[in-house]
PDB file of C-alpha atoms in Angstrom:
ATOM      1  CA  UNK X  23      26.405  20.058  50.016  1.00  0.00           C
ATOM      2  CA  UNK X  24      30.183  19.887  50.139  1.00  0.00           C
ATOM      3  CA  UNK X  25      31.952  20.850  46.939  1.00  0.00           C
ATOM      4  CA  UNK X  26      34.715  18.842  45.311  1.00  0.00           C
ATOM      5  CA  UNK X  27      38.357  19.923  45.645  1.00  0.00           C
ATOM      6  CA  UNK X  28      38.598  20.542  41.895  1.00  0.00           C
ATOM      7  CA  UNK X  29      35.438  21.300  39.927  1.00  0.00           C
ATOM      8  CA  UNK X  30      34.744  18.806  37.174  1.00  0.00           C
ATOM      9  CA  UNK X  31      33.662  19.608  33.643  1.00  0.00           C
ATOM     10  CA  UNK X  32      30.585  17.397  33.179  1.00  0.00           C
ATOM     11  CA  UNK X  33      28.756  17.012  29.868  1.00  0.00           C
ATOM     12  CA  UNK X  34      25.397  15.246  29.596  1.00  0.00           C
ATOM     13  CA  UNK X  35      24.655  13.788  26.163  1.00  0.00           C
ATOM     14  CA  UNK X  36      21.219  12.484  25.195  1.00  0.00           C
ATOM     15  CA  UNK X  37      18.904  12.528  22.238  1.00  0.00           C
ATOM     16  CA  UNK X  38      15.461  13.451  23.465  1.00  0.00           C
ATOM     17  CA  UNK X  39      15.017  16.487  25.737  1.00  0.00           C
ATOM     18  CA  UNK X  40      11.527  15.442  26.845  1.00  0.00           C
ATOM     19  CA  UNK X  41       9.992  13.360  29.608  1.00  0.00           C
ATOM     20  CA  UNK X  42      11.889  11.346  32.172  1.00  0.00           C
ATOM     21  CA  UNK X  43      15.370  11.579  30.672  1.00  0.00           C
ATOM     22  CA  UNK X  44      15.177  15.366  30.498  1.00  0.00           C
ATOM     23  CA  UNK X  45      13.843  15.570  34.059  1.00  0.00           C
ATOM     24  CA  UNK X  46      16.634  13.286  35.291  1.00  0.00           C
ATOM     25  CA  UNK X  47      19.309  15.332  33.498  1.00  0.00           C
ATOM     26  CA  UNK X  48      17.945  18.617  34.876  1.00  0.00           C
ATOM     27  CA  UNK X  49      17.989  17.190  38.414  1.00  0.00           C
ATOM     28  CA  UNK X  50      21.585  15.987  37.957  1.00  0.00           C
ATOM     29  CA  UNK X  51      22.648  19.328  36.503  1.00  0.00           C
ATOM     30  CA  UNK X  52      21.227  21.186  39.500  1.00  0.00           C
ATOM     31  CA  UNK X  53      22.950  18.843  41.975  1.00  0.00           C
ATOM     32  CA  UNK X  54      26.267  18.969  40.130  1.00  0.00           C
ATOM     33  CA  UNK X  55      26.214  22.765  39.912  1.00  0.00           C
ATOM     34  CA  UNK X  56      25.359  22.948  43.628  1.00  0.00           C
ATOM     35  CA  UNK X  57      28.524  20.902  44.214  1.00  0.00           C
ATOM     36  CA  UNK X  58      30.633  23.415  42.300  1.00  0.00           C
ATOM     37  CA  UNK X  59      30.978  21.619  38.962  1.00  0.00           C
ATOM     38  CA  UNK X  60      30.796  23.119  35.473  1.00  0.00           C
ATOM     39  CA  UNK X  61      28.079  21.438  33.452  1.00  0.00           C
ATOM     40  CA  UNK X  62      26.951  21.370  29.830  1.00  0.00           C
ATOM     41  CA  UNK X  63      24.303  19.612  27.754  1.00  0.00           C
ATOM     42  CA  UNK X  64      24.477  18.204  24.217  1.00  0.00           C
ATOM     43  CA  UNK X  65      21.139  16.926  22.899  1.00  0.00           C
ATOM     44  CA  UNK X  66      18.769  16.758  19.932  1.00  0.00           C
ATOM     45  CA  UNK X  67      17.532  19.980  18.356  1.00  0.00           C
ATOM     46  CA  UNK X  68      14.439  18.559  16.656  1.00  0.00           C
ATOM     47  CA  UNK X  69      12.632  17.154  19.699  1.00  0.00           C
ATOM     48  CA  UNK X  70      10.491  19.073  22.153  1.00  0.00           C
ATOM     49  CA  UNK X  71       8.252  22.091  21.943  1.00  0.00           C
ATOM     50  CA  UNK X  72       7.288  25.249  23.785  1.00  0.00           C
ATOM     51  CA  UNK X  73       7.296  23.531  27.184  1.00  0.00           C
ATOM     52  CA  UNK X  74      10.823  22.164  26.735  1.00  0.00           C
ATOM     53  CA  UNK X  75      11.979  25.527  25.376  1.00  0.00           C
ATOM     54  CA  UNK X  76      10.880  27.123  28.681  1.00  0.00           C
ATOM     55  CA  UNK X  77      12.781  24.444  30.616  1.00  0.00           C
ATOM     56  CA  UNK X  78      15.900  25.171  28.553  1.00  0.00           C
ATOM     57  CA  UNK X  79      15.486  28.914  29.138  1.00  0.00           C
ATOM     58  CA  UNK X  80      15.445  28.243  32.889  1.00  0.00           C
ATOM     59  CA  UNK X  81      18.485  25.968  32.945  1.00  0.00           C
ATOM     60  CA  UNK X  82      20.673  27.541  30.254  1.00  0.00           C
ATOM     61  CA  UNK X  83      22.055  30.409  32.424  1.00  0.00           C
ATOM     62  CA  UNK X  84      23.348  27.803  34.902  1.00  0.00           C
ATOM     63  CA  UNK X  85      25.239  25.819  32.251  1.00  0.00           C
ATOM     64  CA  UNK X  86      28.863  26.970  32.421  1.00  0.00           C
ATOM     65  CA  UNK X  87      29.656  24.669  29.476  1.00  0.00           C
ATOM     66  CA  UNK X  88      26.541  25.729  27.608  1.00  0.00           C
ATOM     67  CA  UNK X  89      23.757  24.041  25.716  1.00  0.00           C
ATOM     68  CA  UNK X  90      24.474  22.523  22.304  1.00  0.00           C
ATOM     69  CA  UNK X  91      21.636  21.141  20.239  1.00  0.00           C
ATOM     70  CA  UNK X  92      22.383  18.912  17.246  1.00  0.00           C
ATOM     71  CA  UNK X  93      19.742  17.333  15.055  1.00  0.00           C
ATOM     72  CA  UNK X  94      19.598  13.628  15.925  1.00  0.00           C
ATOM     73  CA  UNK X  95      17.135  11.152  14.491  1.00  0.00           C
ATOM     74  CA  UNK X  96      15.370   8.689  16.770  1.00  0.00           C
ATOM     75  CA  UNK X  97      16.146   5.511  14.854  1.00  0.00           C
ATOM     76  CA  UNK X  98      19.503   4.320  13.544  1.00  0.00           C
ATOM     77  CA  UNK X  99      20.071   5.472   9.981  1.00  0.00           C
ATOM     78  CA  UNK X 100      22.330   7.328   7.545  1.00  0.00           C
ATOM     79  CA  UNK X 101      21.657  10.664   9.279  1.00  0.00           C
ATOM     80  CA  UNK X 102      23.513   9.348  12.303  1.00  0.00           C
ATOM     81  CA  UNK X 103      26.839   9.857  10.544  1.00  0.00           C
ATOM     82  CA  UNK X 104      26.344  13.628  10.315  1.00  0.00           C
ATOM     83  CA  UNK X 105      24.768  13.844  13.778  1.00  0.00           C
ATOM     84  CA  UNK X 106      27.593  11.817  15.299  1.00  0.00           C
ATOM     85  CA  UNK X 107      30.282  13.991  13.709  1.00  0.00           C
ATOM     86  CA  UNK X 108      28.603  17.211  14.878  1.00  0.00           C
ATOM     87  CA  UNK X 109      28.056  15.787  18.354  1.00  0.00           C
ATOM     88  CA  UNK X 110      31.678  14.647  18.610  1.00  0.00           C
ATOM     89  CA  UNK X 111      32.974  18.084  17.585  1.00  0.00           C
ATOM     90  CA  UNK X 112      30.687  19.784  20.136  1.00  0.00           C
ATOM     91  CA  UNK X 113      31.796  17.456  22.940  1.00  0.00           C
ATOM     92  CA  UNK X 114      35.477  17.726  22.045  1.00  0.00           C
ATOM     93  CA  UNK X 115      35.345  21.545  22.299  1.00  0.00           C
ATOM     94  CA  UNK X 116      33.989  21.268  25.850  1.00  0.00           C
ATOM     95  CA  UNK X 117      36.998  19.265  27.141  1.00  0.00           C
ATOM     96  CA  UNK X 118      34.904  17.201  29.577  1.00  0.00           C
ATOM     97  CA  UNK X 119      36.273  15.379  32.602  1.00  0.00           C
ATOM     98  CA  UNK X 120      33.033  13.392  32.688  1.00  0.00           C
ATOM     99  CA  UNK X 121      30.879  12.458  29.698  1.00  0.00           C
ATOM    100  CA  UNK X 122      27.512  11.089  30.851  1.00  0.00           C
ATOM    101  CA  UNK X 123      25.330   9.517  28.170  1.00  0.00           C
ATOM    102  CA  UNK X 124      21.617   9.025  28.757  1.00  0.00           C
ATOM    103  CA  UNK X 125      19.434   6.668  26.748  1.00  0.00           C
ATOM    104  CA  UNK X 126      20.522   4.493  23.848  1.00  0.00           C
ATOM    105  CA  UNK X 127      21.832   7.141  21.450  1.00  0.00           C
ATOM    106  CA  UNK X 128      23.396   9.323  24.160  1.00  0.00           C
ATOM    107  CA  UNK X 129      24.955   6.173  25.590  1.00  0.00           C
ATOM    108  CA  UNK X 130      26.512   5.196  22.272  1.00  0.00           C
ATOM    109  CA  UNK X 131      27.823   8.701  21.669  1.00  0.00           C
ATOM    110  CA  UNK X 132      29.256   9.187  25.144  1.00  0.00           C
ATOM    111  CA  UNK X 133      31.074   5.873  25.223  1.00  0.00           C
ATOM    112  CA  UNK X 134      32.431   6.005  21.668  1.00  0.00           C
ATOM    113  CA  UNK X 135      33.391   9.680  21.805  1.00  0.00           C
ATOM    114  CA  UNK X 136      34.773   9.379  25.326  1.00  0.00           C
ATOM    115  CA  UNK X 137      36.948   6.510  24.119  1.00  0.00           C
ATOM    116  CA  UNK X 138      38.036   8.506  21.076  1.00  0.00           C
ATOM    117  CA  UNK X 139      38.956  11.461  23.300  1.00  0.00           C
ATOM    118  CA  UNK X 140      41.053   9.072  25.387  1.00  0.00           C
ATOM    119  CA  UNK X 141      43.026   8.131  22.285  1.00  0.00           C
ATOM    120  CA  UNK X 142      44.022  11.803  22.155  1.00  0.00           C
ATOM    121  CA  UNK X 143      45.105  11.717  25.823  1.00  0.00           C
ATOM    122  CA  UNK X 144      41.951  13.077  27.428  1.00  0.00           C
ATOM    123  CA  UNK X 145      41.193  11.503  30.797  1.00  0.00           C
ATOM    124  CA  UNK X 146      37.418  11.655  30.369  1.00  0.00           C
ATOM    125  CA  UNK X 147      35.234   9.320  32.443  1.00  0.00           C
ATOM    126  CA  UNK X 148      32.557   7.558  30.392  1.00  0.00           C
ATOM    127  CA  UNK X 149      29.249   7.142  32.234  1.00  0.00           C
ATOM    128  CA  UNK X 150      26.008   5.654  30.943  1.00  0.00           C
ATOM    129  CA  UNK X 151      22.405   5.603  32.183  1.00  0.00           C
ATOM    130  CA  UNK X 152      20.252   3.328  29.980  1.00  0.00           C
ATOM    131  CA  UNK X 153      16.793   4.814  30.817  1.00  0.00           C
ATOM    132  CA  UNK X 154      15.090   1.988  28.933  1.00  0.00           C
ATOM    133  CA  UNK X 155      15.850   2.699  25.264  1.00  0.00           C
ATOM    134  CA  UNK X 156      17.435  -0.422  23.826  1.00  0.00           C
ATOM    135  CA  UNK X 157      16.292  -2.384  26.903  1.00  0.00           C
ATOM    136  CA  UNK X 158      12.707  -2.281  25.577  1.00  0.00           C
ATOM    137  CA  UNK X 159      13.549  -4.521  22.629  1.00  0.00           C
ATOM    138  CA  UNK X 160      12.591  -8.184  22.644  1.00  0.00           C
ATOM    139  CA  UNK X 161      15.615 -10.459  22.973  1.00  0.00           C
ATOM    140  CA  UNK X 162      13.927 -13.042  20.745  1.00  0.00           C
ATOM    141  CA  UNK X 163      13.922 -10.888  17.611  1.00  0.00           C
ATOM    142  CA  UNK X 164      16.882  -9.938  15.415  1.00  0.00           C
ATOM    143  CA  UNK X 165      16.783  -6.200  16.190  1.00  0.00           C
ATOM    144  CA  UNK X 166      16.807  -6.928  19.923  1.00  0.00           C
ATOM    145  CA  UNK X 167      19.698  -9.355  19.578  1.00  0.00           C
ATOM    146  CA  UNK X 168      21.684  -6.751  17.626  1.00  0.00           C
ATOM    147  CA  UNK X 169      21.011  -3.984  20.163  1.00  0.00           C
ATOM    148  CA  UNK X 170      21.929  -6.236  23.098  1.00  0.00           C
ATOM    149  CA  UNK X 171      25.116  -7.374  21.360  1.00  0.00           C
ATOM    150  CA  UNK X 172      26.107  -3.732  20.777  1.00  0.00           C
ATOM    151  CA  UNK X 173      25.263  -2.857  24.406  1.00  0.00           C
ATOM    152  CA  UNK X 174      27.516  -5.709  25.526  1.00  0.00           C
ATOM    153  CA  UNK X 175      30.389  -4.405  23.389  1.00  0.00           C
ATOM    154  CA  UNK X 176      29.880  -0.827  24.602  1.00  0.00           C
ATOM    155  CA  UNK X 177      29.868  -1.987  28.226  1.00  0.00           C
ATOM    156  CA  UNK X 178      33.598  -2.570  27.785  1.00  0.00           C
ATOM    157  CA  UNK X 179      33.989   1.129  26.916  1.00  0.00           C
ATOM    158  CA  UNK X 180      32.022   2.253  29.960  1.00  0.00           C
ATOM    159  CA  UNK X 181      33.599   3.311  33.230  1.00  0.00           C
ATOM    160  CA  UNK X 182      30.303   3.247  35.154  1.00  0.00           C
ATOM    161  CA  UNK X 183      26.727   2.314  34.344  1.00  0.00           C
ATOM    162  CA  UNK X 184      24.345   4.324  36.497  1.00  0.00           C
ATOM    163  CA  UNK X 185      20.858   2.879  36.738  1.00  0.00           C
ATOM    164  CA  UNK X 186      18.006   5.186  37.674  1.00  0.00           C
ATOM    165  CA  UNK X 187      15.664   2.317  38.579  1.00  0.00           C
ATOM    166  CA  UNK X 188      15.961  -1.268  39.784  1.00  0.00           C
ATOM    167  CA  UNK X 189      13.869  -2.299  36.772  1.00  0.00           C
ATOM    168  CA  UNK X 190      16.552  -0.989  34.395  1.00  0.00           C
ATOM    169  CA  UNK X 191      19.298  -2.822  36.246  1.00  0.00           C
ATOM    170  CA  UNK X 192      17.342  -6.108  36.322  1.00  0.00           C
ATOM    171  CA  UNK X 193      16.404  -5.825  32.643  1.00  0.00           C
ATOM    172  CA  UNK X 194      20.001  -5.019  31.671  1.00  0.00           C
ATOM    173  CA  UNK X 195      21.232  -8.068  33.602  1.00  0.00           C
ATOM    174  CA  UNK X 196      18.594 -10.334  32.032  1.00  0.00           C
ATOM    175  CA  UNK X 197      18.982  -9.189  28.433  1.00  0.00           C
ATOM    176  CA  UNK X 198      22.655  -8.167  28.201  1.00  0.00           C
ATOM    177  CA  UNK X 199      24.320  -9.714  31.225  1.00  0.00           C
ATOM    178  CA  UNK X 200      25.264  -8.600  34.727  1.00  0.00           C
ATOM    179  CA  UNK X 201      26.983  -5.212  34.478  1.00  0.00           C
ATOM    180  CA  UNK X 202      30.471  -5.358  35.955  1.00  0.00           C
ATOM    181  CA  UNK X 203      30.704  -1.603  36.445  1.00  0.00           C
ATOM    182  CA  UNK X 204      27.240  -0.655  37.737  1.00  0.00           C
ATOM    183  CA  UNK X 205      26.434   1.821  40.473  1.00  0.00           C
TER     184      UNK X 205
END
C-alpha cells in the first residue's frame, strides 16, 4: 500500500473492546499502520476478559500513540461525567489529526471532544462509525426518540460518518435522516 505524504495521528475511541467493534478497530489499525500512520486506542477498561487481553497484547506494540483504557459504563448515567473527563484528557494528550469514534458512546466522545479540541485550534477530523448502538432503539419509544434526536444533533459535529454495513446506513437514514456526510 502507498503511504501518505505526512503520517496522520489517528485515535480510535470506543467503549467496548469486544466483538465486532473491536475486530473492526483492529483491522483499521493494521491498515492505517501499514500506510505509515501513527495510531492509538482509547476504550473501556472494565469490558473484556482474557481473550481480549491477548488481543491487546498483540496490538499494543504497534500502537505508536498507545493504548489508554478508561472505565466507561454501558448505559448513560452519572459515571459518564468522570469517564468523559478522563477520556477527553487522554485524547487531548495524543494531539490527534483524526478522532474516529465507534459505537454510540465512542461516537459521542469523538464528536464532542473533537469539536472541543477545535475550539482550541486543533484541526482534528471527527469521524463516526455507528456499529448499531443507538440504531437498535425503537423510534416509537421515548428513549429511542431521545437517542435519535441526539444523533441528529451530533451529525452536525461530524466530518464523516463511515458505515461498516449497508444495514447501518439504511437504519440511520430511516431513524435519524439521510446522512449528509456519509462514506
